[in-house]
Amino acid sequence: MKTIRIRKFTILCLFIILIFPWVFYVGAHFLETKSFNLGIQPNSKMTQIIAVISGLLLAFLIVAYTMRRYILIPLEKMSASARQIGEGDLDIQLPSSKISEIAEVHEGFHVMVDSLKKSYQKQVELEDERRFVIAAVAHDLRTPLFALRGYLEGLEQGIADSPEKKAKYLQVCKEKSAQLDRLVEDLFTFTKTELLEMEFKENTVDLSIVLQRSIDSVSPLAHQKHVSIIMHRFGEKCVVLGDSHLLERAMNNLLDNAVRHTPCHGEIFVECYKNGNNVTFTIKDTGRGFSSDELQRVFEPLYRGEASRNRLTGGAGLGMTISKRIITQHRGDLVAGNHSDGGALLSGWIPLANSSFYFHT
């Protein structure tokens, strides 16, 4: 749409105000004298006077209508839209205008509204992330708390009846206390800084060692169910860049999920190996596997799949989501599927520390 600067618009309005009375005067003179010779004096100048006044009034009407349509109405609606935006309603409708300055303000309003919409959407996402992290940390607090309580009760009831057992129980309690301390610190840091991501300490980490520590962590639960954890292809170093604590949390969740949903006397196969520029890891169990609905929603927060996966057996439904997000945070990915032989299959990858991936991002 072509626009005109307000200065030119003002000059055009003045021209109309000046030219219309003159045109009307000349027209009235012609009607009386049948001549455009303005030197001929008619018997009466009343007609010319009325014509001049009529032309002036018509000029004012045209100018007033034009100003109202292209200046006043857009400004009034912009004022109403500003109050509407102030009340939080971003669904505004602004009229177009042929005045350049108003058209620029009109465009500025649209840019502002679009920015506010994006800002509100980001705020909603931030709030969702904040709630997720709080729920995730609360979920992770449960496991060490239960373990700590169990070992303390064992000490209290005298189950650890030898110095060796007491030393082992105390060592486990110290480890769980340290884990709780780190989790509480994560929550405190997030609450204080209101960041999307938890504190990320990027170092070189051998993912095979992280997996080995996670296997050791879930071994007592696996032993209770007589579930064997079998490791394959753990011979070479699989060094990645990342936070060893977060990676261990991710692997703990995956292995804990596998142990809980593998039947007694079942098996879990864990692999970790280099695959091109990536480190690939897989966790396969001999359980029932995932249904088609579970495969589509397995990484959704709070989704627990089958009814039997309640808080006593399958957690609150955040473990898989936490693992997915941690792996994604490490520039990798995690997918769920079913093995051809039956059972659930979790596959993930993270770029090697010396991968060209880091040099192109």
XYZ file of C-alpha atoms in Angstrom:
361
model
C 0.000 0.000 0.000
C 1.386 3.389 -1.015
C 1.722 5.863 1.819
C 2.218 9.605 2.066
C 4.253 11.550 4.591
C 2.207 13.620 7.015
C 3.928 16.816 5.804
C 2.729 16.266 2.246
C -0.692 15.325 3.580
C -0.896 18.645 5.466
C 0.123 20.648 2.384
C -2.485 18.778 0.311
C -5.183 19.604 2.881
C -4.238 23.289 2.812
C -4.324 23.246 -0.980
C -7.847 21.787 -0.924
C -9.014 24.392 1.595
C -7.628 27.183 -0.595
C -8.629 25.861 -4.027
C -12.234 24.769 -3.375
C -13.614 28.250 -2.534
C -11.904 29.661 -5.616
C -13.310 26.931 -7.865
C -16.803 27.449 -6.441
C -16.481 31.224 -6.869
C -15.448 30.875 -10.521
C -18.275 28.393 -11.125
C -20.878 30.694 -9.578
C -19.544 33.648 -11.577
C -19.859 31.648 -14.787
C -23.444 30.667 -13.974
C -24.400 34.321 -13.516
C -22.426 35.923 -16.346
C -22.014 33.026 -18.760
C -18.385 34.122 -18.944
C -15.098 33.362 -17.262
C -14.156 37.041 -17.477
C -13.903 37.963 -13.830
C -13.729 41.656 -14.690
C -17.465 41.796 -15.531
C -19.374 42.904 -12.485
C -22.705 41.129 -11.988
C -25.682 42.902 -10.508
C -25.278 40.942 -7.273
C -22.334 39.189 -5.596
C -24.550 37.088 -3.339
C -24.173 33.993 -5.498
C -20.398 34.225 -5.488
C -20.325 34.720 -1.693
C -22.535 31.677 -1.153
C -20.347 29.668 -3.517
C -17.183 30.658 -1.694
C -18.671 29.687 1.676
C -19.986 26.404 0.227
C -16.585 25.595 -1.274
C -14.871 26.390 2.001
C -17.289 24.189 3.957
C -16.923 21.343 1.474
C -13.133 21.624 1.664
C -13.255 21.473 5.449
C -15.586 18.454 5.306
C -13.293 16.598 2.905
C -10.197 17.409 4.957
C -11.953 16.503 8.219
C -13.198 13.181 6.818
C -9.757 12.327 5.434
C -8.001 13.248 8.680
C -10.470 11.236 10.734
C -10.182 8.167 8.516
C -6.423 8.088 8.063
C -5.160 9.782 11.261
C -7.665 10.013 14.113
C -9.321 6.572 13.861
C -5.976 4.683 13.566
C -4.569 6.653 16.509
C -7.676 5.970 18.618
C -7.507 2.259 17.838
C -3.795 2.175 18.578
C -4.501 3.787 21.937
C -7.194 1.184 22.666
C -4.817 -1.583 21.522
C -2.111 -0.289 23.857
C -4.543 -0.516 26.792
C -5.582 -3.986 25.568
C -1.942 -5.095 25.500
C -1.470 -3.621 28.974
C -4.273 -5.880 30.213
C -2.524 -8.914 28.725
C -4.719 -9.398 25.647
C -2.462 -9.665 22.598
C -5.217 -10.434 20.082
C -5.427 -6.935 18.631
C -6.695 -5.630 15.290
C -5.132 -2.453 13.912
C -6.538 -0.477 10.946
C -4.318 0.365 8.029
C -3.417 3.967 7.201
C -1.993 5.740 4.183
C -0.015 8.105 6.396
C 3.588 6.892 6.474
C 4.270 7.774 10.115
C 1.118 6.006 11.322
C 1.850 3.015 9.091
C 5.308 2.791 10.693
C 3.763 2.892 14.175
C 1.269 0.234 12.999
C 4.156 -1.997 11.921
C 5.938 -1.315 15.207
C 2.851 -2.447 17.115
C 2.810 -5.731 15.212
C 6.498 -6.316 15.886
C 5.941 -5.562 19.582
C 2.942 -7.902 19.804
C 4.841 -10.707 18.065
C 7.764 -10.241 20.468
C 5.418 -10.268 23.468
C 3.743 -13.446 22.239
C 7.130 -15.135 21.888
C 8.129 -13.843 25.312
C 4.944 -15.182 26.927
C 5.404 -18.515 25.187
C 8.992 -18.705 26.398
C 7.824 -17.819 29.898
C 5.326 -20.682 29.801
C 8.051 -23.049 28.608
C 10.370 -21.815 31.355
C 7.685 -22.453 33.946
C 7.130 -25.952 32.558
C 10.877 -26.595 32.664
C 11.085 -25.269 36.231
C 8.350 -27.610 37.355
C 9.965 -30.482 35.483
C 13.375 -29.991 37.094
C 11.866 -29.756 40.578
C 9.875 -32.939 39.950
C 12.945 -34.632 38.430
C 15.153 -33.848 41.403
C 12.396 -34.941 43.791
C 12.157 -38.196 41.826
C 15.890 -38.749 42.057
C 15.868 -38.039 45.784
C 13.653 -41.044 46.454
C 16.164 -43.769 45.547
C 19.069 -42.685 47.800
C 16.648 -41.817 50.599
C 15.101 -45.295 50.534
C 18.525 -46.921 50.336
C 19.852 -44.779 53.180
C 16.850 -45.582 55.345
C 17.182 -49.295 54.603
C 20.852 -49.469 55.542
C 20.319 -47.369 58.693
C 17.489 -49.671 59.767
C 19.808 -52.604 59.126
C 22.384 -51.079 61.431
C 19.738 -50.307 64.041
C 18.275 -53.809 63.975
C 21.695 -55.453 64.168
C 21.549 -57.061 60.723
C 25.146 -55.943 60.204
C 26.522 -58.294 62.840
C 30.182 -58.138 61.882
C 32.708 -55.295 61.563
C 32.966 -55.940 57.828
C 29.193 -55.625 57.312
C 29.035 -52.525 59.496
C 31.845 -50.925 57.514
C 30.067 -51.784 54.253
C 26.757 -50.397 55.511
C 28.424 -47.195 56.672
C 30.216 -46.810 53.334
C 26.933 -47.127 51.454
C 25.321 -44.577 53.785
C 28.144 -42.131 53.111
C 27.776 -42.601 49.350
C 24.013 -42.055 49.466
C 24.473 -38.991 51.673
C 26.904 -37.534 49.146
C 24.431 -38.243 46.359
C 21.652 -36.533 48.325
C 23.906 -33.552 48.943
C 24.555 -33.147 45.206
C 20.858 -33.441 44.353
C 19.863 -30.856 46.960
C 22.610 -28.580 45.657
C 21.222 -28.954 42.104
C 17.757 -27.984 43.301
C 19.064 -25.022 45.319
C 21.143 -23.761 42.382
C 18.205 -24.034 39.995
C 15.839 -22.241 42.369
C 18.359 -19.445 42.967
C 19.327 -18.805 39.357
C 16.088 -19.959 37.639
C 18.002 -21.593 34.816
C 16.543 -24.008 32.319
C 19.419 -26.448 32.597
C 21.068 -27.804 35.705
C 24.688 -26.938 36.339
C 26.644 -28.561 33.546
C 30.290 -29.385 34.241
C 31.795 -30.452 30.940
C 34.856 -32.686 31.215
C 36.207 -35.722 29.399
C 34.319 -38.760 30.641
C 34.726 -42.440 29.795
C 31.144 -43.541 29.229
C 32.031 -47.219 29.714
C 33.245 -46.417 33.248
C 30.064 -44.443 33.924
C 28.014 -47.440 32.807
C 30.110 -49.745 34.983
C 29.431 -47.547 38.047
C 25.718 -47.524 37.226
C 25.701 -51.309 36.916
C 27.381 -51.560 40.331
C 24.735 -49.215 41.733
C 21.768 -51.331 40.555
C 23.431 -54.691 41.196
C 21.898 -55.117 44.691
C 18.386 -54.710 43.256
C 19.235 -57.078 40.401
C 20.642 -59.603 42.867
C 17.412 -59.552 44.868
C 15.491 -60.530 41.710
C 18.204 -62.959 40.517
C 18.603 -60.861 37.358
C 21.937 -61.184 35.581
C 23.536 -58.051 34.068
C 25.799 -59.094 31.198
C 28.272 -56.591 29.694
C 29.492 -56.724 26.069
C 32.123 -54.702 24.191
C 33.454 -52.795 27.191
C 37.104 -53.243 26.217
C 37.911 -49.848 24.664
C 37.754 -46.335 26.037
C 34.652 -44.425 25.033
C 35.558 -40.849 25.950
C 32.905 -38.145 25.584
C 32.557 -34.535 26.736
C 30.031 -34.118 29.510
C 29.108 -34.142 33.175
C 29.866 -37.543 34.682
C 27.307 -37.024 37.469
C 24.462 -36.254 35.064
C 25.446 -39.119 32.773
C 25.518 -41.505 35.720
C 22.043 -40.321 36.725
C 20.807 -41.026 33.194
C 22.334 -44.511 33.106
C 21.094 -45.286 36.623
C 17.543 -44.457 35.576
C 17.767 -46.630 32.445
C 19.278 -49.605 34.243
C 16.953 -49.255 37.215
C 14.009 -49.277 34.794
C 15.387 -52.384 33.072
C 15.902 -54.244 36.376
C 12.437 -53.364 37.667
C 10.702 -54.610 34.538
C 12.768 -57.717 33.957
C 11.192 -60.852 35.473
C 13.016 -62.860 38.101
C 15.928 -64.928 36.742
C 15.952 -62.724 33.643
C 18.913 -61.100 31.922
C 19.987 -57.581 30.978
C 22.567 -57.051 28.237
C 24.551 -53.804 28.259
C 26.849 -52.679 25.434
C 29.104 -49.627 25.069
C 31.303 -49.170 22.018
C 32.652 -46.683 19.486
C 30.569 -46.305 16.353
C 32.157 -43.866 13.913
C 32.323 -40.451 15.594
C 29.934 -41.503 18.348
C 29.840 -43.652 21.446
C 26.850 -45.978 21.255
C 25.300 -47.737 24.218
C 22.435 -50.227 24.359
C 20.473 -51.756 27.230
C 18.388 -54.807 26.380
C 16.303 -56.794 28.853
C 14.273 -59.999 28.684
C 11.055 -58.425 29.939
C 7.776 -57.962 28.113
C 9.054 -54.994 26.093
C 7.115 -51.879 25.165
C 3.623 -51.801 23.708
C 2.962 -49.609 20.665
C 1.396 -46.939 22.873
C 4.330 -47.018 25.289
C 6.829 -46.594 22.453
C 5.127 -43.338 21.456
C 4.944 -41.970 25.001
C 7.783 -43.622 26.904
C 9.744 -40.359 27.257
C 6.767 -38.224 28.275
C 6.983 -36.817 31.821
C 4.870 -38.704 34.380
C 3.902 -41.418 31.878
C 4.087 -44.845 33.557
C 2.700 -47.063 30.835
C 0.982 -50.155 32.169
C -1.053 -50.015 35.376
C 1.456 -52.186 37.193
C 4.108 -49.493 36.836
C 3.046 -47.612 39.926
C 5.207 -45.682 42.341
C 6.170 -48.849 44.185
C 7.515 -50.692 41.153
C 8.072 -48.283 38.328
C 8.673 -44.886 39.875
C 6.803 -41.676 39.253
C 7.307 -41.866 35.498
C 10.142 -39.334 35.236
C 13.214 -41.565 35.021
C 13.070 -42.129 31.267
C 12.298 -38.471 30.604
C 15.239 -37.364 32.748
C 17.582 -39.731 30.908
C 16.358 -38.544 27.514
C 16.938 -34.910 28.400
C 20.384 -35.528 29.863
C 21.510 -37.438 26.764
C 20.087 -34.701 24.517
C 21.883 -32.102 26.629
C 25.105 -33.966 25.799
C 24.358 -33.486 22.051
C 23.220 -37.097 21.664
C 19.935 -38.947 21.516
C 18.083 -41.812 23.161
C 15.450 -44.019 21.517
C 13.284 -46.849 22.772
C 12.268 -49.991 20.919
C 11.845 -53.739 21.179
C 14.498 -56.318 20.383
C 13.742 -58.925 17.722
C 14.215 -61.626 20.368
C 11.746 -59.922 22.687
C 12.268 -57.483 25.510
C 12.820 -53.737 25.639
C 15.786 -52.190 23.845
C 17.102 -48.731 24.727
C 19.706 -47.318 22.362
C 21.592 -44.060 22.678
C 24.619 -42.240 21.363
C 26.864 -39.336 22.362
C 29.595 -37.776 20.163
C 33.166 -38.770 20.935
C 35.242 -36.113 22.680
C 37.494 -35.728 19.628
C 34.591 -35.938 17.163
C 34.354 -33.457 14.284
C 30.817 -32.798 15.562
C 32.246 -30.350 18.120
C 34.217 -28.479 15.487
C 31.168 -27.812 13.316
C 28.798 -26.539 16.040
